[in-house]
XYZ file of C-alpha atoms in Angstrom:
697
model
C -25.536 19.111 82.433
C -28.028 16.480 83.518
C -29.202 14.146 80.749
C -32.377 15.734 79.336
C -34.392 12.568 79.824
C -34.353 13.265 83.580
C -36.145 16.581 83.507
C -39.237 17.949 81.785
C -38.581 20.669 79.178
C -39.915 24.178 79.770
C -41.885 24.022 76.513
C -43.622 20.728 77.364
C -47.156 20.512 75.948
C -49.869 21.130 78.557
C -53.475 20.861 77.349
C -56.823 21.312 79.060
C -58.981 18.194 78.775
C -62.226 19.636 77.455
C -65.395 18.085 78.841
C -67.497 21.236 79.368
C -70.151 20.491 76.764
C -70.464 16.825 77.754
C -70.868 17.770 81.432
C -73.470 20.487 80.767
C -75.618 18.003 78.845
C -75.985 15.826 81.980
C -79.101 16.012 84.124
C -78.721 17.481 87.669
C -78.872 13.917 89.103
C -76.159 12.699 86.697
C -73.986 15.702 87.566
C -74.288 14.910 91.286
C -73.423 11.259 90.592
C -70.382 12.321 88.518
C -69.260 14.777 91.218
C -69.152 12.264 94.078
C -67.522 9.598 91.903
C -64.881 12.187 90.909
C -64.203 13.041 94.546
C -63.770 9.338 95.332
C -61.362 8.966 92.400
C -59.248 12.004 93.327
C -58.828 10.942 96.968
C -57.988 7.362 95.964
C -55.556 8.582 93.321
C -53.365 10.032 96.077
C -52.467 6.439 97.023
C -50.327 6.396 93.854
C -47.890 8.780 95.568
C -47.256 6.058 98.139
C -47.089 3.404 95.402
C -44.413 5.264 93.413
C -41.378 6.332 95.458
C -40.429 6.922 99.118
C -40.283 10.692 98.559
C -43.324 11.330 96.308
C -45.874 12.000 99.057
C -43.578 14.463 100.855
C -42.840 16.382 97.637
C -46.581 16.552 96.921
C -47.285 18.013 100.365
C -44.425 20.508 99.990
C -45.880 21.761 96.687
C -49.446 21.869 98.002
C -48.339 24.024 100.945
C -46.432 26.438 98.707
C -49.253 26.896 96.201
C -52.115 26.959 98.709
C -50.610 30.123 100.189
C -49.554 31.744 96.904
C -50.756 31.178 93.347
C -48.127 30.539 90.651
C -48.392 34.213 89.616
C -47.900 35.458 93.209
C -45.017 33.083 93.818
C -43.270 34.336 90.671
C -42.560 37.680 92.349
C -41.039 35.842 95.330
C -38.932 33.762 92.937
C -37.570 36.829 91.158
C -36.670 38.448 94.476
C -34.961 35.192 95.550
C -32.702 35.321 92.475
C -34.438 32.890 90.092
C -34.474 33.717 86.383
C -37.736 33.515 84.405
C -36.532 30.206 82.869
C -35.701 28.752 86.300
C -39.107 29.670 87.713
C -40.827 28.166 84.654
C -38.737 25.001 85.169
C -40.020 24.843 88.746
C -43.649 25.231 87.591
C -43.147 22.515 84.983
C -41.650 20.194 87.621
C -44.591 20.807 89.986
C -47.103 20.246 87.176
C -45.226 17.061 86.234
C -45.374 15.728 89.772
C -49.152 16.305 89.888
C -49.781 14.896 86.400
C -47.722 11.728 87.078
C -48.808 11.508 90.728
C -45.188 11.154 91.781
C -41.665 11.992 90.613
C -41.377 9.149 88.077
C -42.938 9.409 84.621
C -46.114 7.347 84.406
C -45.165 6.469 80.851
C -41.627 5.097 80.965
C -41.044 4.978 84.727
C -38.027 7.335 84.521
C -37.325 9.706 87.379
C -37.545 13.432 86.662
C -35.953 16.203 88.719
C -36.333 20.000 88.662
C -34.368 21.682 85.870
C -32.945 24.374 88.151
C -30.141 24.330 90.742
C -31.051 22.899 94.134
C -29.925 26.034 95.989
C -32.250 28.176 93.828
C -35.227 25.953 94.656
C -34.288 26.017 98.344
C -34.124 29.842 98.232
C -37.619 29.949 96.710
C -39.043 27.594 99.350
C -37.467 29.638 102.176
C -38.777 32.941 100.772
C -42.339 31.625 100.318
C -45.268 32.696 102.463
C -45.801 29.067 103.527
C -42.257 29.018 104.963
C -42.651 32.423 106.655
C -45.800 31.213 108.419
C -44.536 27.732 109.422
C -40.721 27.763 109.279
C -40.126 24.689 111.460
C -42.618 22.464 109.617
C -41.539 23.646 106.166
C -37.837 23.204 106.987
C -38.539 19.647 108.165
C -40.568 18.949 105.031
C -37.816 20.263 102.752
C -35.193 18.225 104.633
C -37.316 15.063 104.360
C -37.361 15.060 100.558
C -34.831 17.510 99.079
C -31.986 14.981 98.717
C -34.084 12.340 96.965
C -35.893 15.040 95.000
C -32.632 15.747 93.140
C -30.843 12.398 93.428
C -29.942 10.605 90.188
C -27.930 7.681 91.534
C -28.145 4.764 89.102
C -30.713 2.845 91.105
C -32.915 5.919 91.477
C -33.103 6.727 87.784
C -36.017 4.349 87.157
C -38.593 2.163 88.851
C -37.484 -1.433 89.306
C -36.856 -4.263 91.727
C -33.806 -4.785 93.950
C -30.683 -3.091 92.628
C -32.344 -2.376 89.239
C -34.473 0.511 90.467
C -36.821 1.994 93.033
C -40.184 0.536 94.003
C -42.470 0.983 96.974
C -44.371 -2.226 96.186
C -41.533 -4.109 97.893
C -39.000 -3.239 100.573
C -35.619 -1.866 99.506
C -33.794 -5.168 100.048
C -36.254 -7.310 98.069
C -34.899 -9.151 95.020
C -36.729 -11.092 92.299
C -36.431 -14.397 94.194
C -38.048 -12.787 97.266
C -40.867 -11.412 95.104
C -41.437 -14.863 93.575
C -41.623 -16.431 97.036
C -44.088 -13.752 98.162
C -46.241 -14.500 95.101
C -46.194 -18.232 95.837
C -47.267 -17.501 99.402
C -50.113 -15.252 98.195
C -51.222 -17.874 95.650
C -51.413 -20.385 98.484
C -53.907 -18.212 100.383
C -57.503 -18.270 99.188
C -58.818 -14.746 98.594
C -60.431 -13.236 101.662
C -64.153 -13.745 101.950
C -66.339 -10.766 101.110
C -68.244 -10.684 104.348
C -66.731 -10.111 107.752
C -63.445 -8.326 108.301
C -61.174 -10.778 106.460
C -59.345 -11.478 109.721
C -58.413 -14.954 108.468
C -56.010 -13.298 106.021
C -54.113 -11.415 108.695
C -51.539 -12.727 111.145
C -48.295 -14.697 110.939
C -47.814 -17.677 108.650
C -44.973 -20.103 108.079
C -44.446 -20.833 104.382
C -41.466 -22.732 102.924
C -39.571 -22.141 106.195
C -40.112 -18.384 106.002
C -42.226 -16.252 108.316
C -44.879 -14.068 106.624
C -46.809 -11.453 108.576
C -49.931 -10.033 106.951
C -51.427 -6.718 108.075
C -54.166 -4.521 106.651
C -54.951 -0.833 106.410
C -52.070 0.559 104.351
C -54.079 3.398 102.783
C -56.940 3.401 105.313
C -57.179 7.200 105.659
C -57.537 7.631 101.898
C -59.846 4.643 101.406
C -62.144 6.063 104.084
C -62.602 9.202 101.959
C -63.077 7.108 98.816
C -65.764 5.025 100.523
C -67.546 8.058 101.971
C -67.858 9.647 98.513
C -68.960 6.383 96.900
C -71.729 6.124 99.510
C -72.860 9.675 98.694
C -72.834 8.831 94.966
C -75.230 5.923 95.640
C -78.066 8.375 96.302
C -77.775 9.594 92.695
C -77.261 6.217 90.966
C -79.368 5.670 87.836
C -80.261 2.040 88.578
C -79.882 -0.932 90.894
C -76.705 -2.207 89.186
C -74.948 1.094 89.896
C -76.108 1.092 93.517
C -74.948 -2.494 94.101
C -71.664 -1.794 92.314
C -70.900 1.159 94.600
C -71.928 -0.862 97.646
C -69.425 -3.608 96.761
C -66.633 -1.133 95.972
C -67.227 0.518 99.335
C -66.996 -2.874 100.995
C -63.782 -3.640 99.118
C -62.094 -0.389 100.173
C -63.357 -0.765 103.746
C -62.222 -4.363 104.308
C -59.472 -4.741 101.707
C -61.443 -7.467 99.962
C -60.538 -8.405 96.376
C -63.673 -10.553 96.187
C -65.870 -7.543 96.941
C -64.139 -5.584 94.178
C -64.728 -8.471 91.774
C -68.379 -8.530 92.815
C -68.609 -4.770 92.178
C -67.011 -5.324 88.767
C -69.711 -7.876 87.931
C -72.433 -5.296 88.595
C -70.405 -2.793 86.581
C -70.391 -5.120 83.542
C -74.174 -5.486 83.860
C -74.635 -1.704 83.880
C -74.930 -1.447 80.096
C -74.616 1.895 78.307
C -74.667 4.286 81.278
C -74.557 8.020 80.530
C -71.937 8.499 83.273
C -69.332 5.719 83.142
C -66.726 5.056 85.819
C -64.386 2.455 87.261
C -62.257 2.634 90.376
C -59.763 0.564 92.341
C -56.314 -1.002 92.245
C -56.396 -1.828 88.543
C -53.300 -1.890 86.319
C -50.150 -3.814 87.235
C -47.726 -2.122 84.782
C -45.623 -0.422 87.452
C -45.177 -3.301 89.870
C -41.745 -4.626 88.818
C -43.085 -8.135 89.429
C -46.183 -7.400 87.358
C -49.102 -8.364 89.595
C -49.920 -5.616 92.141
C -52.483 -3.054 90.993
C -51.943 0.709 91.004
C -54.903 2.821 92.085
C -56.897 4.624 89.438
C -60.388 6.017 89.158
C -62.107 7.604 86.194
C -65.431 9.303 85.540
C -66.498 10.055 81.983
C -69.513 11.016 79.890
C -70.663 9.092 76.820
C -69.987 10.569 73.372
C -73.016 9.210 71.519
C -71.901 9.704 67.897
C -68.596 7.866 68.299
C -70.189 5.199 70.514
C -72.513 4.231 67.640
C -69.466 3.234 65.563
C -68.084 1.151 68.393
C -71.481 -0.520 68.856
C -71.309 -1.587 65.194
C -67.846 -3.032 65.801
C -69.214 -5.021 68.751
C -72.053 -6.345 66.549
C -69.490 -7.491 63.980
C -67.216 -9.143 66.559
C -68.570 -12.646 66.023
C -67.843 -12.377 62.300
C -64.392 -10.830 62.859
C -63.087 -13.154 65.615
C -62.882 -16.226 63.336
C -60.604 -14.144 61.069
C -57.911 -14.240 63.769
C -55.062 -16.669 63.057
C -55.575 -19.282 65.765
C -57.801 -22.399 65.745
C -61.337 -21.959 67.104
C -60.507 -24.093 70.171
C -58.154 -21.289 71.257
C -61.006 -18.772 71.213
C -63.537 -18.243 74.018
C -66.483 -20.652 73.819
C -68.897 -17.738 73.414
C -68.094 -14.098 72.747
C -69.608 -12.057 75.560
C -70.702 -8.861 73.861
C -69.243 -6.007 75.868
C -70.246 -2.411 76.125
C -67.974 -0.404 73.870
C -68.322 3.316 74.237
C -66.448 6.478 73.417
C -66.195 8.687 76.478
C -65.167 12.228 77.230
C -63.149 12.138 80.437
C -64.286 14.368 83.285
C -61.872 12.873 85.835
C -58.982 10.446 85.514
C -57.073 10.103 88.786
C -53.896 8.050 88.944
C -50.465 8.259 87.384
C -51.514 8.944 83.795
C -54.379 8.895 81.312
C -54.605 6.168 78.644
C -56.401 6.474 75.292
C -58.468 3.318 75.725
C -59.243 0.746 78.399
C -60.437 -2.864 78.509
C -61.580 -3.847 81.998
C -62.000 -5.577 84.421
C -58.538 -7.123 84.587
C -59.841 -10.255 86.320
C -59.277 -13.028 83.759
C -61.899 -15.343 85.244
C -64.574 -12.631 84.886
C -63.428 -11.650 81.378
C -63.479 -15.278 80.264
C -66.924 -16.204 81.488
C -68.919 -13.085 82.387
C -67.729 -10.290 80.143
C -65.923 -6.971 80.073
C -66.269 -3.404 78.846
C -64.204 -1.355 76.441
C -63.906 2.386 76.489
C -62.155 4.772 74.133
C -61.382 8.152 75.679
C -62.292 10.554 72.878
C -61.213 13.878 74.369
C -57.848 12.349 75.349
C -57.302 11.083 71.796
C -58.193 14.477 70.349
C -55.494 16.248 72.362
C -52.789 13.603 72.727
C -52.393 12.788 69.047
C -52.535 16.267 67.557
C -49.080 16.570 65.972
C -47.250 19.547 64.469
C -45.412 18.804 61.237
C -42.103 20.305 62.432
C -42.141 17.989 65.473
C -42.791 14.848 63.429
C -39.569 12.829 63.584
C -38.103 9.861 61.666
C -40.505 9.941 58.683
C -39.960 10.707 54.999
C -41.144 14.225 54.057
C -43.804 12.824 51.691
C -45.308 10.746 54.526
C -45.722 13.641 56.965
C -48.873 15.339 55.607
C -50.631 11.996 55.190
C -49.555 10.996 58.708
C -50.944 14.203 60.244
C -54.231 13.866 58.304
C -54.914 10.225 59.233
C -53.116 9.723 62.580
C -56.256 10.489 64.647
C -58.720 8.413 62.567
C -56.282 5.483 62.238
C -55.581 5.470 65.970
C -59.341 5.412 66.632
C -59.568 2.218 64.543
C -56.499 0.730 66.270
C -57.819 1.523 69.777
C -61.182 -0.019 68.918
C -59.681 -3.251 67.616
C -56.964 -3.381 70.301
C -59.406 -3.107 73.203
C -62.390 -5.095 71.880
C -60.891 -7.863 69.778
C -57.347 -7.724 71.164
C -57.804 -7.865 74.924
C -61.293 -9.330 74.446
C -60.171 -12.365 72.453
C -58.439 -15.653 73.168
C -59.071 -18.431 75.656
C -56.975 -19.545 78.629
C -56.940 -23.326 79.151
C -57.737 -23.972 82.816
C -58.053 -26.940 85.145
C -59.944 -25.787 88.228
C -59.419 -26.842 91.852
C -61.838 -29.757 91.374
C -59.846 -31.083 88.432
C -62.371 -29.970 85.793
C -61.012 -28.733 82.439
C -62.520 -25.949 80.323
C -61.280 -27.640 77.118
C -61.175 -31.167 75.693
C -57.705 -32.498 76.445
C -58.108 -35.449 74.130
C -58.929 -33.328 71.086
C -57.169 -29.960 71.301
C -53.913 -29.830 69.353
C -51.181 -27.220 69.622
C -50.991 -25.775 66.062
C -47.326 -24.851 66.528
C -46.183 -28.392 67.382
C -48.973 -30.630 66.049
C -48.946 -32.353 69.464
C -51.809 -32.498 72.007
C -51.916 -29.533 74.392
C -49.769 -30.491 77.391
C -49.841 -27.445 79.685
C -52.518 -25.189 81.175
C -53.402 -22.984 84.163
C -54.192 -24.761 87.421
C -56.363 -23.681 90.340
C -55.664 -20.107 91.379
C -52.996 -19.452 88.716
C -53.697 -16.432 86.530
C -52.101 -14.945 83.426
C -50.416 -12.257 85.558
C -49.156 -14.619 88.241
C -47.757 -17.113 85.685
C -46.157 -14.720 83.198
C -45.395 -12.083 85.895
C -42.735 -9.652 84.654
C -43.594 -10.001 80.932
C -47.386 -10.412 81.275
C -48.412 -6.771 80.750
C -46.200 -6.074 77.748
C -46.844 -9.459 76.099
C -50.603 -8.905 76.338
C -50.321 -5.354 74.948
C -48.274 -6.760 72.060
C -50.940 -9.380 71.334
C -53.669 -6.707 71.341
C -51.636 -4.366 69.100
C -51.065 -7.210 66.618
C -54.815 -7.922 66.533
C -55.374 -4.251 65.680
C -52.838 -4.329 62.835
C -54.217 -7.602 61.496
C -57.913 -6.731 61.553
C -57.561 -3.148 60.314
C -56.834 -4.783 56.927
C -60.487 -5.905 56.875
C -62.663 -3.693 54.625
C -65.711 -4.257 56.846
C -63.858 -2.858 59.871
C -62.763 0.231 57.949
C -66.297 0.753 56.681
C -67.675 0.694 60.244
C -65.407 3.645 61.034
C -66.567 5.478 57.909
C -63.512 4.827 55.705
C -63.935 3.614 52.103
C -61.772 3.375 48.974
C -58.525 5.345 48.933
C -59.244 6.865 52.350
C -59.488 3.364 53.816
C -56.132 2.414 52.269
C -54.563 5.579 53.699
C -55.924 4.727 57.168
C -54.343 1.255 56.949
C -51.034 2.691 55.749
C -50.847 5.323 58.487
C -51.873 2.800 61.153
C -49.028 0.438 60.181
C -46.605 3.342 59.718
C -47.554 4.674 63.190
C -46.816 1.260 64.668
C -43.339 0.903 63.148
C -42.490 4.506 64.091
C -43.752 3.849 67.638
C -41.502 0.771 67.764
C -38.524 3.007 67.038
C -39.666 5.663 69.541
C -40.030 2.855 72.062
C -36.244 2.700 72.443
C -36.503 5.743 74.730
C -38.102 3.433 77.292
C -35.292 0.865 77.341
C -32.543 1.038 79.989
C -29.272 -0.435 78.660
C -27.606 -0.590 82.103
C -30.187 -3.029 83.477
C -31.246 -4.415 80.056
C -34.833 -3.718 81.030
C -37.928 -2.077 79.526
C -39.772 0.585 81.513
C -43.055 0.752 79.573
C -45.215 -2.192 78.527
C -46.806 -0.675 75.389
C -43.543 0.695 74.012
C -41.765 -2.619 74.496
C -44.674 -4.257 72.661
C -44.321 -1.851 69.716
C -40.566 -2.407 69.515
C -41.220 -6.166 69.372
C -43.653 -5.601 66.467
C -41.073 -3.434 64.662
C -38.557 -6.301 65.010
C -41.095 -8.821 63.659
C -41.856 -6.617 60.621
C -38.166 -5.926 59.924
C -37.515 -9.673 60.126
C -40.262 -10.261 57.530
C -37.858 -8.779 54.969
C -38.779 -8.285 51.275
C -38.446 -4.520 51.698
C -41.620 -4.234 53.824
C -39.999 -1.964 56.433
C -36.863 0.116 55.942
C -34.848 1.590 58.814
C -31.669 3.568 58.252
C -29.434 5.906 60.194
C -28.944 9.275 58.472
C -27.617 12.747 59.254
C -30.318 15.317 60.021
C -30.508 18.824 58.542
C -28.793 20.032 61.717
C -25.862 17.693 61.058
C -26.708 15.529 64.085
C -27.598 11.810 63.937
C -31.104 11.049 62.697
C -33.059 8.029 61.450
C -35.611 7.317 58.718
C -38.278 4.667 58.764
C -40.160 3.618 55.641
C -42.991 1.217 54.909
C -43.807 -0.243 51.481
C -47.575 0.117 51.360
C -47.865 -2.362 48.470
C -46.596 -5.162 50.750
C -48.766 -4.573 53.856
C -51.545 -6.937 52.704
C -49.080 -9.693 51.762
C -45.690 -9.738 53.501
C -46.937 -7.689 56.477
C -50.138 -9.637 57.011
C -48.314 -13.001 56.810
C -45.695 -11.911 59.373
C -48.304 -10.719 61.881
C -50.436 -13.849 61.219
C -47.559 -16.154 62.212
C -46.436 -14.124 65.203
C -49.939 -13.552 66.579
C -50.730 -17.260 66.425
C -47.578 -18.049 68.428
C -48.411 -15.408 71.048
C -51.931 -16.765 71.550
C -50.973 -20.437 71.690
C -48.258 -19.805 74.303
C -50.682 -17.669 76.331
C -53.566 -20.192 76.122
C -51.368 -23.083 77.203
C -49.614 -21.264 80.090
C -46.273 -22.015 78.385
C -44.192 -19.521 80.360
C -40.865 -20.901 79.166
C -41.801 -20.700 75.481
C -43.477 -17.321 75.939
C -40.440 -15.812 77.640
C -38.039 -17.181 75.045
C -40.099 -15.729 72.191
C -40.849 -12.375 73.778
C -37.458 -11.747 75.363
C -35.820 -12.638 72.049
C -37.681 -9.924 70.137
C -37.298 -7.457 73.041
C -33.497 -7.633 72.970
C -31.823 -4.305 72.193
C -28.266 -4.790 70.954
C -25.585 -3.195 68.782
C -25.146 -6.279 66.602
C -27.223 -7.571 63.708
C -28.693 -5.618 60.795
C -29.535 -2.613 62.990
C -27.561 -1.048 65.827
C -30.499 -0.442 68.148
C -28.319 0.763 71.017
C -26.938 3.538 68.813
C -30.407 4.272 67.424
C -31.583 4.681 71.012
C -29.146 7.585 71.433
C -30.658 9.223 68.329
C -34.196 8.724 69.671
C -33.207 10.383 72.980
C -31.579 13.252 71.096
C -34.785 14.007 69.176
C -37.519 12.940 71.595
C -40.589 15.040 72.298
C -41.895 15.117 75.877
C -45.294 13.516 76.456
C -48.119 16.019 76.910
C -49.672 16.732 80.312
C -53.418 17.174 80.851
C -55.219 19.741 82.984
C -58.509 18.418 84.367
C -61.521 20.331 85.613
C -62.901 20.199 89.158
C -66.514 19.867 90.269
C -67.951 21.465 93.361
C -71.329 21.586 95.050
C -72.982 24.972 94.728
C -76.300 24.938 96.600
C -78.230 22.052 95.051
C -76.332 22.049 91.776
C -72.822 21.149 90.638
C -70.417 23.688 89.222
C -67.718 22.706 86.744
C -64.492 24.650 87.369
C -62.175 24.686 84.345
C -58.535 25.806 84.092
C -56.199 27.023 81.388
C -53.949 24.557 79.582
C -50.637 25.543 81.199
C -48.350 24.395 83.998
C -49.868 27.109 86.226
C -53.397 25.923 85.326
C -52.511 22.322 86.175
C -51.064 23.426 89.538
C -54.150 25.493 90.410
C -56.450 22.564 89.576
C -54.635 20.465 92.203
C -54.452 23.082 94.945
C -58.187 23.742 94.576
C -59.012 20.033 94.307
C -58.405 19.316 97.991
C -58.968 22.728 99.566
C -61.820 21.679 101.932
C -59.681 19.353 104.067
C -56.171 20.161 102.826
C -54.364 20.320 106.186
C -55.750 17.041 107.500
C -55.168 15.311 104.164
C -51.547 16.482 104.000
C -50.947 15.365 107.605
C -52.405 11.939 106.724
C -50.152 11.597 103.670
C -47.048 12.495 105.676
C -48.014 10.037 108.390
C -48.585 7.195 105.875
C -45.279 8.006 104.189
C -43.440 8.017 107.528
C -45.000 4.705 108.532
C -43.600 3.042 105.392
C -40.173 4.718 105.671
C -38.406 1.866 107.575
C -39.024 -0.412 104.563
C -36.864 1.636 102.198
C -33.531 1.734 104.003
């Protein structure tokens, strides 16, 4: 038996992401705009296959060829004739749906590999009996041979994404270790970003750096970026204003020339495009899955504004200047002026990439966020589906907490997402000395509140938060934002903005804090004991917060190992609601101040010591977290998968094509998504995959 964490269960939740009403309320021009942006996002999202594992693109093409010739229902008859049971065929459908939903064969949330939950010879028999194989036996045989070994392999290194001997990554070659990655980063920091205009030729070529030879080439995903750019250009004709047109122009330039500066320029126009009906962002954005923590994974989303919920978020934005001084660090550690962002609730039409978050704060360029602004979005239709919980599947809570948890989980998470994105990621200042020696703070006056001494460290020149804090940057920042959410949800004004008063408001606070400590426990699923590493930034952050609240003592949080009703190991987590506003608030106040001060002052050594300390998972101390991890794995529930609609041009209007919320529906959405140019697209993916292949041996 393979450990269940390495395959997706047959009863995994699959839900359709409903955006029908939101889309139908758009004008014909807005629908056209949304359509072409969606096409750009879907084509670009395919780059994630090449950013995930050496075999992902080949598996994707194999599945596309099978399902383009026969629908899941048609293929079921072939499967039965080939000797597969109903459960085995369902396991195959779930695997295929999982590969599409994660855009690769590693979970987007947790970075664990997943393999089909049926014997390899059964899957091979199905492939060989398929119509696709009958029509093109040589090509299909070659395709199967190119990926079937890795498709099923669970050697230690292949169980998770990671660097060197700790895991698999296609951001670096197979023989690259952490020291090599650090040297590569130093080399990149030494090169000024390519200019926007021209073809950036100055960035390419061979360079000698610290007695090592670096060769820089361009065009890794050229075939895909060409399709992205073509669709962005078509979207321009339907843009609502000049900011949108300029934004798309700069994005096109970025994807054509590989220019980061052009993408930053596009992001500036995007920030200026306040309150659009159709919102979108696209590019190489989040760095969670680069084991070194600085290379962006491609994502693109298109969404429609939910006006009622957006009004609440607008009120939160208006209150930001009153709420920011409530945070536990001195005012010198806060941005000089709060740049009021757009904060909207959106219903997602398209989210292409490895997974769909519940909220986003972008752009991720610190220099732009510090001085020009940012936007926050909460993805309402994702929240509605992702956090619907059945009582019988609610683990690790006291019985009397369960009904309250189910009632307030959605509303409390809405408050947490709002605070996390706007006042979490949107707060705090980085102390910087630019290339000309100019400081953005008064060295002679600013004191470190933790030491009482003058501030003695800061960011210099081209250094950024990500490049300095590298491997811990993403999780540390998520932890800081989560703490801001916990801290500020105690504020009555915040709760009132979201429509919660009196006892209801107290229940929202209780369930928000209870959700966080439970999530900290659930986070243990995403820790790998063999390599002592965390595979998911948010879950590591929540575990750290659980540790901080347990350490606060005084009975605030209780965690005990118990036997479940089935006789197997279980755990119970409790929270004393009478101590949240005292013991809990004080603990988060102290911890949050430390996090911000270390971040502001670029104190990597202090930051690592603090964060790594709380991230440690051991079997000693008051709680045996390694043993608790086994219990979490025993009782874990698989993360839901989303089925997204397609748009297609029908005469001079756009048709929305929706699918059922099932593995088969998810598969059909993908086979129909690329049907116009499927063969060429698949050939391009195989060629790009083959070109990279020498790097992985």
